[in-house]
mmCIF file of C-alpha atoms and ligand atoms in Angstrom:
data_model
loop_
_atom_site.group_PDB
_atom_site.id
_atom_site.type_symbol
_atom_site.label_atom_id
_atom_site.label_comp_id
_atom_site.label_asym_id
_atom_site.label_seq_id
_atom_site.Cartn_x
_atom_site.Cartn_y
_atom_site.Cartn_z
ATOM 1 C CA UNK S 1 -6.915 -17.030 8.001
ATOM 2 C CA UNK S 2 -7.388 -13.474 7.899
ATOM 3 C CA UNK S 3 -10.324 -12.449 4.874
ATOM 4 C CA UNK S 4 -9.192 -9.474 3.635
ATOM 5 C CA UNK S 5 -11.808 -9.403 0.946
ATOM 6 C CA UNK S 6 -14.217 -9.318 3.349
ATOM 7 C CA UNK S 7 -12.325 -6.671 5.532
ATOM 8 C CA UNK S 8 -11.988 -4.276 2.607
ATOM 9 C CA UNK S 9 -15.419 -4.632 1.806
ATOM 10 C CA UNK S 10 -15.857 -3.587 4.867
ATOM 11 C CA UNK S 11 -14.072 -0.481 4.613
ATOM 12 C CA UNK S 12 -15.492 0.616 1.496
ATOM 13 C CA UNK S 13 -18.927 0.286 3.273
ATOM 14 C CA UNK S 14 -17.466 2.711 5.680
ATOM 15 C CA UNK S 15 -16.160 4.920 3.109
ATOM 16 C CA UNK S 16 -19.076 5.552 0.891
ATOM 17 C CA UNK S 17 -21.180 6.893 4.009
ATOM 18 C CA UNK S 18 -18.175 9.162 4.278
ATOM 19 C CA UNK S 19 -17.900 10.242 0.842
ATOM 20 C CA UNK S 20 -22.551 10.534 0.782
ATOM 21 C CA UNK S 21 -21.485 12.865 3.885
ATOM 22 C CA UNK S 22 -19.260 14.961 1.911
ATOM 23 C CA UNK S 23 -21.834 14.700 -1.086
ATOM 24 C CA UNK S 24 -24.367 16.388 1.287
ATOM 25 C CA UNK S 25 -22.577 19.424 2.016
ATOM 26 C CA UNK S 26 -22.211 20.109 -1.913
ATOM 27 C CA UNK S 27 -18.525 18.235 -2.445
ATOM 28 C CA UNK S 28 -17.704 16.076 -5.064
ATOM 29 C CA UNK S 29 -14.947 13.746 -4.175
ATOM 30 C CA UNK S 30 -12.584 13.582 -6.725
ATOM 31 C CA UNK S 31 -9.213 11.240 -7.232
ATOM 32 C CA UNK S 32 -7.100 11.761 -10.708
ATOM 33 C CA UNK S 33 -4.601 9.558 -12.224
ATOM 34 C CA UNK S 34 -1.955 10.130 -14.740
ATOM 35 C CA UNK S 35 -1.241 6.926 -16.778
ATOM 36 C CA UNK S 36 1.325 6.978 -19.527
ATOM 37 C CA UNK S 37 0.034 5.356 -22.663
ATOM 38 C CA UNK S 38 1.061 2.214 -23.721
ATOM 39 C CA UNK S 39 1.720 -0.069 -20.824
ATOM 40 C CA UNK S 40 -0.959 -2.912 -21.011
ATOM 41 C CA UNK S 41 -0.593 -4.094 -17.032
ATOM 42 C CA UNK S 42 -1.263 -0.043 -16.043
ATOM 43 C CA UNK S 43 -3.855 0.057 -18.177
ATOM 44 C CA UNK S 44 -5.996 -2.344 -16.558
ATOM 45 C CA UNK S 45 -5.338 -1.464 -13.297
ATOM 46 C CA UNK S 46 -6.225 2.292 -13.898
ATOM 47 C CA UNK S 47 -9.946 0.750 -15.028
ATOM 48 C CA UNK S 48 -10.027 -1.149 -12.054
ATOM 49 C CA UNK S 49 -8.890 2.088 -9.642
ATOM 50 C CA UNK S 50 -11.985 3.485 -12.037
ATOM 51 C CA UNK S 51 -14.107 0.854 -10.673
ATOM 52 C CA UNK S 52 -13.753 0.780 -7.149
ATOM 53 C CA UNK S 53 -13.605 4.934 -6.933
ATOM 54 C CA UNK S 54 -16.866 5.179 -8.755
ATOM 55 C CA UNK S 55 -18.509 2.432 -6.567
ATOM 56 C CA UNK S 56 -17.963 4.215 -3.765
ATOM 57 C CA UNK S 57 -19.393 7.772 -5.551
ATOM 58 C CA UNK S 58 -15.768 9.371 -6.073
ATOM 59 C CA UNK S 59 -15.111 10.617 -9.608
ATOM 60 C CA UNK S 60 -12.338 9.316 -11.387
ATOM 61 C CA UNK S 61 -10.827 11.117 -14.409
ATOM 62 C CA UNK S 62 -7.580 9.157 -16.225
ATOM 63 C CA UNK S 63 -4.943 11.969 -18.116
ATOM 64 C CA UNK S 64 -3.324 9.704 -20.136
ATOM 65 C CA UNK S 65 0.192 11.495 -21.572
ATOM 66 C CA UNK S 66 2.047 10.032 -24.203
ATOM 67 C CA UNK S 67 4.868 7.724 -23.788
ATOM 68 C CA UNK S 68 7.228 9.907 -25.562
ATOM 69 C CA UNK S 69 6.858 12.538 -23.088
ATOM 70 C CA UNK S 70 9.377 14.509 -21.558
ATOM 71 C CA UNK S 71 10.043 15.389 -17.736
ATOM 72 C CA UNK S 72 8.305 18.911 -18.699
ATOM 73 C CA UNK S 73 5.391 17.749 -19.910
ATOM 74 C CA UNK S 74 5.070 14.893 -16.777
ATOM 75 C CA UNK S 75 5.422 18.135 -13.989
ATOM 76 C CA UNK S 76 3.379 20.465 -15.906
ATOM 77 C CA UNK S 77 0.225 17.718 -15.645
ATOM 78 C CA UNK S 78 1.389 17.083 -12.100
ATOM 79 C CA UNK S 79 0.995 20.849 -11.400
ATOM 80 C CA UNK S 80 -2.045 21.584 -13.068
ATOM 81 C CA UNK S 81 -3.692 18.709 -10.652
ATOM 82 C CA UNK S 82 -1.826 20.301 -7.840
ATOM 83 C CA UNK S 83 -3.602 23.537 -8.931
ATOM 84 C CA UNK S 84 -7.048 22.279 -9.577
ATOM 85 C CA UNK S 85 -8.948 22.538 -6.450
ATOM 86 C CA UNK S 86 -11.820 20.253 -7.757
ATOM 87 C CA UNK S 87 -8.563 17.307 -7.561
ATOM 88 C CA UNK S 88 -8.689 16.056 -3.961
ATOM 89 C CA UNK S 89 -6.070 13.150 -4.798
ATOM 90 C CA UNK S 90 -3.868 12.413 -7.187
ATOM 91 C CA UNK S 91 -1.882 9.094 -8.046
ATOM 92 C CA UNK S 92 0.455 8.371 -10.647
ATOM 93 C CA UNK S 93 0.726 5.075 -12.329
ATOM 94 C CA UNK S 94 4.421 3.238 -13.464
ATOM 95 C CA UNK S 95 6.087 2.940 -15.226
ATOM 96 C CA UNK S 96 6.675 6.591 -16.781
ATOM 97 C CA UNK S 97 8.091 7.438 -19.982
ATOM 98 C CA UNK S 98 11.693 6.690 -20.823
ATOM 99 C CA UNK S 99 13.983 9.560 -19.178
ATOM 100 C CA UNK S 100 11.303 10.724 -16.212
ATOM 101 C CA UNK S 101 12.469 10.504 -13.404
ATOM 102 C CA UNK S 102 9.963 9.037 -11.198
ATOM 103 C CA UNK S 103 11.063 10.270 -7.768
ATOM 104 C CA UNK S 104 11.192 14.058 -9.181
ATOM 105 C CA UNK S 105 7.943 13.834 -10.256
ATOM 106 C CA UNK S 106 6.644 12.093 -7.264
ATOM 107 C CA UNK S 107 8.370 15.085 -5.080
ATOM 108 C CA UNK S 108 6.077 17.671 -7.339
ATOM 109 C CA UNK S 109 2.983 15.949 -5.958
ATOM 110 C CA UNK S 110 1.203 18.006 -3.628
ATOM 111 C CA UNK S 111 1.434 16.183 -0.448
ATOM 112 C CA UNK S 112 -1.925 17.097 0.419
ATOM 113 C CA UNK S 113 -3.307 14.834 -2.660
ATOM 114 C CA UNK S 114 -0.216 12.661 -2.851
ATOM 115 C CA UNK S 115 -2.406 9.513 -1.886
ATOM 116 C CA UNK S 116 -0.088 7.200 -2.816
ATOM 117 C CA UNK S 117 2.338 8.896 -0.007
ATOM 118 C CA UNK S 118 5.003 8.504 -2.722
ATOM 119 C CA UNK S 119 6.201 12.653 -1.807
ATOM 120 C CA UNK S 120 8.852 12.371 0.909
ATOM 121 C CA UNK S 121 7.551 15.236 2.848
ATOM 122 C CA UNK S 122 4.396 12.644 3.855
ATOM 123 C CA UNK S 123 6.641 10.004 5.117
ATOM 124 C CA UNK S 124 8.711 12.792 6.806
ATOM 125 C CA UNK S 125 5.627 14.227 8.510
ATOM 126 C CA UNK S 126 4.788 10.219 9.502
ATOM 127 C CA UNK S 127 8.412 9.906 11.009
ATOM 128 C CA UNK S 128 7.130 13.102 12.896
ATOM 129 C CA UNK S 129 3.654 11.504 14.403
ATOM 130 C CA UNK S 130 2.164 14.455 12.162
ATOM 131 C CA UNK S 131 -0.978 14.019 9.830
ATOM 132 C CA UNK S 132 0.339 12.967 6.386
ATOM 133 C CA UNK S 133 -1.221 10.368 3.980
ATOM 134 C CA UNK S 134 0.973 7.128 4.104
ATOM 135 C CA UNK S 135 1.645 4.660 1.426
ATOM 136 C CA UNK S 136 -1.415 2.374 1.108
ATOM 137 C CA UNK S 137 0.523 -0.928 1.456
ATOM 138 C CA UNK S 138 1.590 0.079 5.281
ATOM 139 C CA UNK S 139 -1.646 1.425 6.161
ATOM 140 C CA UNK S 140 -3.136 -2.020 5.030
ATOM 141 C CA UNK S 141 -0.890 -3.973 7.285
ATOM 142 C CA UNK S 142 -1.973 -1.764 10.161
ATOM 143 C CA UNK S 143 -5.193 -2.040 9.619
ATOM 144 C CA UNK S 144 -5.458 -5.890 9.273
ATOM 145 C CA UNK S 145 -3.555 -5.933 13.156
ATOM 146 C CA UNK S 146 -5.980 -3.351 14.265
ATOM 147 C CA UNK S 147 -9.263 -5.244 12.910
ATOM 148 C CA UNK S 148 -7.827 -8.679 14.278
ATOM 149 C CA UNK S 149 -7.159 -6.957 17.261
ATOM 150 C CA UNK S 150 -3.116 -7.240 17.949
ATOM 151 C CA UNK S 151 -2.550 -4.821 20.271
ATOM 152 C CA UNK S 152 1.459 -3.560 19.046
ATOM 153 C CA UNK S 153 2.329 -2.125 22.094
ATOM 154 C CA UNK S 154 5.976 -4.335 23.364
ATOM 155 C CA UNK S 155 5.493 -6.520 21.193
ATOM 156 C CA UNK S 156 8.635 -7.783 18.758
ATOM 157 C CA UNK S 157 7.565 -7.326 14.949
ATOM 158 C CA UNK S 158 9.857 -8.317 12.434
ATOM 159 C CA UNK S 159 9.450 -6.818 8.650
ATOM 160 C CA UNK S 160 11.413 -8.392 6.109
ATOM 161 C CA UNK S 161 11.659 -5.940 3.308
ATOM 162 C CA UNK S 162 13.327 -2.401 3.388
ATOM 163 C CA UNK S 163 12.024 -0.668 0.171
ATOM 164 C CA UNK S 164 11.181 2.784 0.261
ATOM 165 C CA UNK S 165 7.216 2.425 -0.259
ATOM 166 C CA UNK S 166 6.326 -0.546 1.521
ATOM 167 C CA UNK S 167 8.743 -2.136 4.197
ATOM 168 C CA UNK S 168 10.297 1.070 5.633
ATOM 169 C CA UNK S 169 6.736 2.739 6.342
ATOM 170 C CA UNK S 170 5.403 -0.438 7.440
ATOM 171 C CA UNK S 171 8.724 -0.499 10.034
ATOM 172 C CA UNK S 172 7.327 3.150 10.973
ATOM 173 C CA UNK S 173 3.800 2.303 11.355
ATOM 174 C CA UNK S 174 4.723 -0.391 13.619
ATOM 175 C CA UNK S 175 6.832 1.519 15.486
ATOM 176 C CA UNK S 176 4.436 4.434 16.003
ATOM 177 C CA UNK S 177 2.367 1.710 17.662
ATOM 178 C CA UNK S 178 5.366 1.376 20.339
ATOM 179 C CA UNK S 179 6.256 -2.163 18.955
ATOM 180 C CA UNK S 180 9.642 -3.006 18.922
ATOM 181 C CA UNK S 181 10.980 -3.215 15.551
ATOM 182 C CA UNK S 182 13.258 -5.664 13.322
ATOM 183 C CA UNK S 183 13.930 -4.441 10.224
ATOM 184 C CA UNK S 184 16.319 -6.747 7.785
ATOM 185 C CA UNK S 185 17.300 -7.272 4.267
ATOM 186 C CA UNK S 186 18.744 -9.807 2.180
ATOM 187 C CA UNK S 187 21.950 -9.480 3.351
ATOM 188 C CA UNK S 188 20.418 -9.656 7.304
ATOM 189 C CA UNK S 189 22.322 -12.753 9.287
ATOM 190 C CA UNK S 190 20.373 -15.473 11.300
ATOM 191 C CA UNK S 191 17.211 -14.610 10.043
ATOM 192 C CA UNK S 192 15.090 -17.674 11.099
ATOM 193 C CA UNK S 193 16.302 -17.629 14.912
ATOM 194 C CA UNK S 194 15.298 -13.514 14.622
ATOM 195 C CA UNK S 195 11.786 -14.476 13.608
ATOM 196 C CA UNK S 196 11.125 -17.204 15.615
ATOM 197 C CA UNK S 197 11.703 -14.893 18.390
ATOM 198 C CA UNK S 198 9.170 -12.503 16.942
ATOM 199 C CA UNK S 199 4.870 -12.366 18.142
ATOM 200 C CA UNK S 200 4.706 -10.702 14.196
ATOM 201 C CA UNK S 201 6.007 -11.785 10.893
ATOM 202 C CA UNK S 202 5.161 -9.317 8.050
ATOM 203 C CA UNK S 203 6.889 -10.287 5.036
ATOM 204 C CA UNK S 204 7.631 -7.590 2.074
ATOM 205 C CA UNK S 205 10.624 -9.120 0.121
ATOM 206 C CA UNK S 206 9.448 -10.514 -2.881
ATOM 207 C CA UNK S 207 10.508 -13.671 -2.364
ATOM 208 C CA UNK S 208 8.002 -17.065 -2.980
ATOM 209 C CA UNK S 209 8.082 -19.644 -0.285
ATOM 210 C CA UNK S 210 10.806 -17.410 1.780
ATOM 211 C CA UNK S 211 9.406 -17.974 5.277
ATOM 212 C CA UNK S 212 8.680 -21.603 6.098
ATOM 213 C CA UNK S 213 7.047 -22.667 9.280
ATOM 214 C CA UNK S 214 10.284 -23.040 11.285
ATOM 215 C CA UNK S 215 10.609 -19.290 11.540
ATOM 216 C CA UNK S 216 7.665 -18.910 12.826
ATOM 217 C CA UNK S 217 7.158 -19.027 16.758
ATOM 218 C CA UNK S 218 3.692 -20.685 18.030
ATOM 219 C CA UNK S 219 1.057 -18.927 17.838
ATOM 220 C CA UNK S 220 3.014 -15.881 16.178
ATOM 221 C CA UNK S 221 0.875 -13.493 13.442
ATOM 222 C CA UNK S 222 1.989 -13.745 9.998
ATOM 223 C CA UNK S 223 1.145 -11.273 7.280
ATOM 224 C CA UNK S 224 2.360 -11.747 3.909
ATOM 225 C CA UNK S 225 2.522 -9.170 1.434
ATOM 226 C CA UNK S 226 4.615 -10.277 -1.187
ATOM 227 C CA UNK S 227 2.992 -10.725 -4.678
ATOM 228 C CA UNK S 228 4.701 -12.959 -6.819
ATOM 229 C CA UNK S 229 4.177 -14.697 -10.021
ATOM 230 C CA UNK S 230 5.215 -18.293 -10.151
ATOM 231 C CA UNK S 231 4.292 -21.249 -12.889
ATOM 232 C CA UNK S 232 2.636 -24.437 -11.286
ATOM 233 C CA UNK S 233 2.948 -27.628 -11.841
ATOM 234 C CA UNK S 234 0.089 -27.125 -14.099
ATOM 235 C CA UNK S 235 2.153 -24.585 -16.575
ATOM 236 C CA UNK S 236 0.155 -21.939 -15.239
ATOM 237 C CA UNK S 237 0.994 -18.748 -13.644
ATOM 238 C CA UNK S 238 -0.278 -18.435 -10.539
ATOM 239 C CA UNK S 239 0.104 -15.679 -7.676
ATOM 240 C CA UNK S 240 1.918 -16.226 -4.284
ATOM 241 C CA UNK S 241 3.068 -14.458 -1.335
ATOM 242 C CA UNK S 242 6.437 -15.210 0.576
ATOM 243 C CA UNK S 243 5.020 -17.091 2.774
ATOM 244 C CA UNK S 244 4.644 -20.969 2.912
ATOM 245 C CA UNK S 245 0.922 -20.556 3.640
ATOM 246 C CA UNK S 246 -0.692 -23.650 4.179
ATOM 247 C CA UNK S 247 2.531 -25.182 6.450
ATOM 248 C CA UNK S 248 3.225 -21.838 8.310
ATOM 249 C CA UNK S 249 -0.903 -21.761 8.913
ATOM 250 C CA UNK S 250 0.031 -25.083 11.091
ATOM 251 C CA UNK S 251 2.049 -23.231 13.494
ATOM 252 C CA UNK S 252 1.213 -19.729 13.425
ATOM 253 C CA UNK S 253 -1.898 -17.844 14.707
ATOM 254 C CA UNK S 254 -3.400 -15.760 12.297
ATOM 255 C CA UNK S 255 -1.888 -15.784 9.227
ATOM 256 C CA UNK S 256 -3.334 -13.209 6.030
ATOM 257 C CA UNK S 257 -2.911 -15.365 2.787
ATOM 258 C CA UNK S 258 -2.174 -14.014 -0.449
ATOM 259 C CA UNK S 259 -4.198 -13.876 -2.735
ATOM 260 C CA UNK S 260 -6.808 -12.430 -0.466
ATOM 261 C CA UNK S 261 -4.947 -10.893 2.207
ATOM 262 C CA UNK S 262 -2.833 -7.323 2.266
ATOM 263 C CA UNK S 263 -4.125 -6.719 -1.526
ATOM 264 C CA UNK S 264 -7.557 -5.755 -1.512
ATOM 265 C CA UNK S 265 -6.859 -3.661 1.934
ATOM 266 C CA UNK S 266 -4.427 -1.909 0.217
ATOM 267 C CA UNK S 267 -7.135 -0.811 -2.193
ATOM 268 C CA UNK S 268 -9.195 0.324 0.163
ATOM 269 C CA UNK S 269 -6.529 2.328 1.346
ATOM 270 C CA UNK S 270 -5.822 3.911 -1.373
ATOM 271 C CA UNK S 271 -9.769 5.069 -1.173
ATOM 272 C CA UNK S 272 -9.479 5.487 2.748
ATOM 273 C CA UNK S 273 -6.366 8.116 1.438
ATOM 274 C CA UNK S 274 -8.943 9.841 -0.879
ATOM 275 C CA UNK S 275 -11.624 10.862 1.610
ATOM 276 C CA UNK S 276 -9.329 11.935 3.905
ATOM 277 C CA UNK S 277 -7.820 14.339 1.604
ATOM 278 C CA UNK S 278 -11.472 15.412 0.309
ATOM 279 C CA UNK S 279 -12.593 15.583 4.294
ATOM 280 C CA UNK S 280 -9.099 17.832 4.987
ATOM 281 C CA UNK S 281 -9.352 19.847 1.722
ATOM 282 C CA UNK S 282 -12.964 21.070 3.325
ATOM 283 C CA UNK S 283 -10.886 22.307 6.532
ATOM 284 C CA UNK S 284 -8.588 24.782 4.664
HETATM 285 P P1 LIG F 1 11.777 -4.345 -3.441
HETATM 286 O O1 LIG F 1 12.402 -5.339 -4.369
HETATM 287 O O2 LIG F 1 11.902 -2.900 -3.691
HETATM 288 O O3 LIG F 1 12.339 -4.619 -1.962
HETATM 289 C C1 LIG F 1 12.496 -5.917 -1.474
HETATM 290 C C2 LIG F 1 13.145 -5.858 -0.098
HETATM 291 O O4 LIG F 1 13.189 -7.187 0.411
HETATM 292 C C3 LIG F 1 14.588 -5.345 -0.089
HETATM 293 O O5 LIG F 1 14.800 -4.534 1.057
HETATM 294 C C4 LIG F 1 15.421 -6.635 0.006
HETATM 295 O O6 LIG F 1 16.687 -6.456 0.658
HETATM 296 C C5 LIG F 1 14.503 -7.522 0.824
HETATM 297 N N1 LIG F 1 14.743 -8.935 0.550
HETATM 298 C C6 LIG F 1 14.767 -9.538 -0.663
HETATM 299 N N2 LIG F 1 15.066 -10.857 -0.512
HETATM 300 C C7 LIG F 1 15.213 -11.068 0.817
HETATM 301 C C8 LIG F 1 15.529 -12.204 1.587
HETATM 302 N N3 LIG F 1 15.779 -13.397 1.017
HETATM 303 N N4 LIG F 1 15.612 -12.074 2.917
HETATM 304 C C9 LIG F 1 15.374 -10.882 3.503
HETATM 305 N N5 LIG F 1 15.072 -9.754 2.830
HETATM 306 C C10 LIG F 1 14.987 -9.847 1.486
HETATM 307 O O7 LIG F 1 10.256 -4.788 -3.355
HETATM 308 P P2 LIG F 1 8.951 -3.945 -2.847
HETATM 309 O O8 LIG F 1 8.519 -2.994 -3.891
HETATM 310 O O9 LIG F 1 9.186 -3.482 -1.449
HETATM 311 O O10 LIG F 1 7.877 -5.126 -2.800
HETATM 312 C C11 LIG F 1 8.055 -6.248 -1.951
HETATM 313 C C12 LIG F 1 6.962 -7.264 -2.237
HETATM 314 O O11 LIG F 1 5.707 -6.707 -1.872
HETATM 315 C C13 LIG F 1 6.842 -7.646 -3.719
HETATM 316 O O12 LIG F 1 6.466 -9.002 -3.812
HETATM 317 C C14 LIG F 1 5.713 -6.764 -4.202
HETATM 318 O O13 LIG F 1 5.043 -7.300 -5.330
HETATM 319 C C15 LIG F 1 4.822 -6.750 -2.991
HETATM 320 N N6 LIG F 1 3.915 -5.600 -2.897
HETATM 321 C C16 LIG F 1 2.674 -5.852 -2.409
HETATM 322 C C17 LIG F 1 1.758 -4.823 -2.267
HETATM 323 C C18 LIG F 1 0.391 -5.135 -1.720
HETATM 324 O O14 LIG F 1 -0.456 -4.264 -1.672
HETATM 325 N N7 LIG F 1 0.123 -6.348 -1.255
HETATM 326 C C19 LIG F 1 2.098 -3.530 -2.630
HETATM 327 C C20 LIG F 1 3.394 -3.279 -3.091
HETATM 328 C C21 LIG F 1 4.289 -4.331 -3.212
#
C-alpha cells in the first residue's frame, strides 16, 4: 500500500523550508481564494486550505462574494488578485454563483497564480514541455510513481478517466515521462483485456468498485483516484475509490488506497503550486 499521508507530510516538510527560504529574503508567501457564500461543503474545505497554508507559514486570505453575484463582479475580484503583486496564487472554489460561467472566469486567472492549473494556457504550455503550474490531481499521481520509484519510461499506463482537470493532464504527465499512453472513457471497448496488458492502472472515472482484480496484470501498479460516496452496510456513508482495493491488492504491486492515497498528495500539491509561483514571482 502506498501511504500517502505520510508522503504528503513529507512534502510539506519540504515545502516549509522552502517557503522559511523565501521568508528570509523579506517575501511573504501568499495564496488567495475566492469562495462564493453559501455552499456548506466549500466552506469547510476553504478552512481546511486555511489550515494547511498557514502550517506551512503561507498566508491565506478568503474573499468571499455573494452568491447573487454576477459574471462582472466574479472577473473584477479575479483581476484585482491578478493585479495585486502581494497574491502569489490564486484558487477559486465551486461551485460559483448561478449564471458564471466557470471556465470564463477560470481563463481570467493569471496563469502565473492559476495554481489550480484550471487557465488553459497552463495546460497548453504543459502540452508544450514548458514551465506552467499543472492541475494538482496529475501532479499527485506523478509524484506518488516518482517517490515509489516507477520509472515511466516504455512502460504501458492506462488512465481511465478523460475529464478536463484530472484524467487528460494525468494522460500528459505520463506521457511527458515517455510512457506509452491509454486513454479511455465509458464508452472505451474491451477494457479489462486493455488493462491487464498495462504495468499502470490509474483510475479517474468516478466509478466505485470499477476495476476488479481481473484487470489487473501481476504485479501491475494501481493508483486510484476516484472519490466516491457510497452507504455501507452499516447505513453509513463512507468514501471509496474505483478500485476494488483489498482484492486488486492480491494481485497487483503497489496499489495507493483511497482514503489515504492520491488525496492528501493532491493537497500538497496544491501548496507545492504555491511556492513555486512565490519562488518564480521573485525571478521577474
Ligand atoms: P468526470 O465525471 O468529469 O469524468 C469522469 C471520466 O471517467 C469521463 O471521461 C468518463 O467517460 C470516464 N468514465 C466514467 N465511467 C467510466 C467507466 N465505467 N469506464 C471507463 N471510463 C469511465 O470526473 P472527474 O472530475 O474527472 O473526477 C473523476 C474522479 O476523480 C471522481 O471520483 C472525483 O471525485 C475524483 N477526483 C479526485 C481528486 C483527488 O485529488 N483524489 C481530485 C479530483 C477528482
Amino acid at each position: 500500500m502506498i501511504d500517502g499521508r505520510a508522503l504528503a507530510a513529507e512534502e510539506r516538510r519540504v515545502l516549509a523550508d522552502r517557503v522559511a527560504a523565501l521568508a528570509a529574503q523579506g517575501r511573504q508567501v501568499r495564496l488567495d481564494a475566492i469562495l462564493t457564500e453559501g455552499d456548506a461543503g466549500a466552506e469547510i474545505y476553504a478552512q481546511r486550505q486555511r489550515a494547511g497554508a498557514e502550517q506551512l507559514g503561507v498566508g491565506f486570505q478568503l474573499h468571499t462574494i455573494p452568491n447573487d453575484a454576477d459574471e462582472a463582479e466574479v472577473l473584477a475580484c479575479v483581476q484585482s488578485l491578478n493585479a495585486d503583486p502581494g497574491v502569489h496564487a490564486m484558487m477559486m472554489f465551486l461551485p460559483l454563483p448561478d449564471g458564471v460561467e466557470a471556465e470564463r472566469v477560470q481563463a481570467a486567472i493569471d496563469p502565473a497564480k492559476d495554481v489550480e492549473g484550471v487557465n488553459p494556457a497552463n495546460i497548453g504550455n504543459a502540452v508544450f514541455g514548458r514551465r506552467s503550474l499543472v492541475p494538482c490531481t496529475a501532479l499527485a499521481v506523478r509524484h506518488l510513481l516518482e517517490r515509489r520509484g516507477v520509472d515511466l519510461c516504455g512502460l504501458r499506463c492506462l488512465v481511465i478517466g478523460q475529464s478536463n482537470i484530472v484524467g487528460k493532464p494525468i494522460a500528459l504527465l505520463l506521457m511527458r515521462s515517455d510512457a506509452t499512453v491509454f486513454s479511455v472513457n465509458r464508452s472505451t471497448k474491451d477494457l479489462p483485456e486493455l488493462a491487464r496488458s498495462c504495468d499502470v492502472v490509474i483510475s479517474a472515472a468516478g466509478v466505485p468498485g470499477l476495476v476488479t482484480p481481473e484487470w489487473i496484470k501481476p504485479g501491475a501498479t494501481v493508483i486510484d483516484v476516484g472519490i466516491n460516496r457510497i452507504k455501507g452496510p452499516d447505513g453509513k456513508s463512507h468514501v471509496v475509490g474505483d478500485v476494488q482495493t483489498a482484492e486488486v491488492a492480491e494481485v497487483a504491486g503497489d496499489i495507493s488506497p483511497v482514503p489515504g492515497g492520491v488525496g492528501p498528495v493532491t493537497v500538497a500539491m496544491l501548496l507545492r503550486n504555491v511556492v513555486e509561483s512565490a519562488e518564480q514571482a521573485g525571478l521577474d
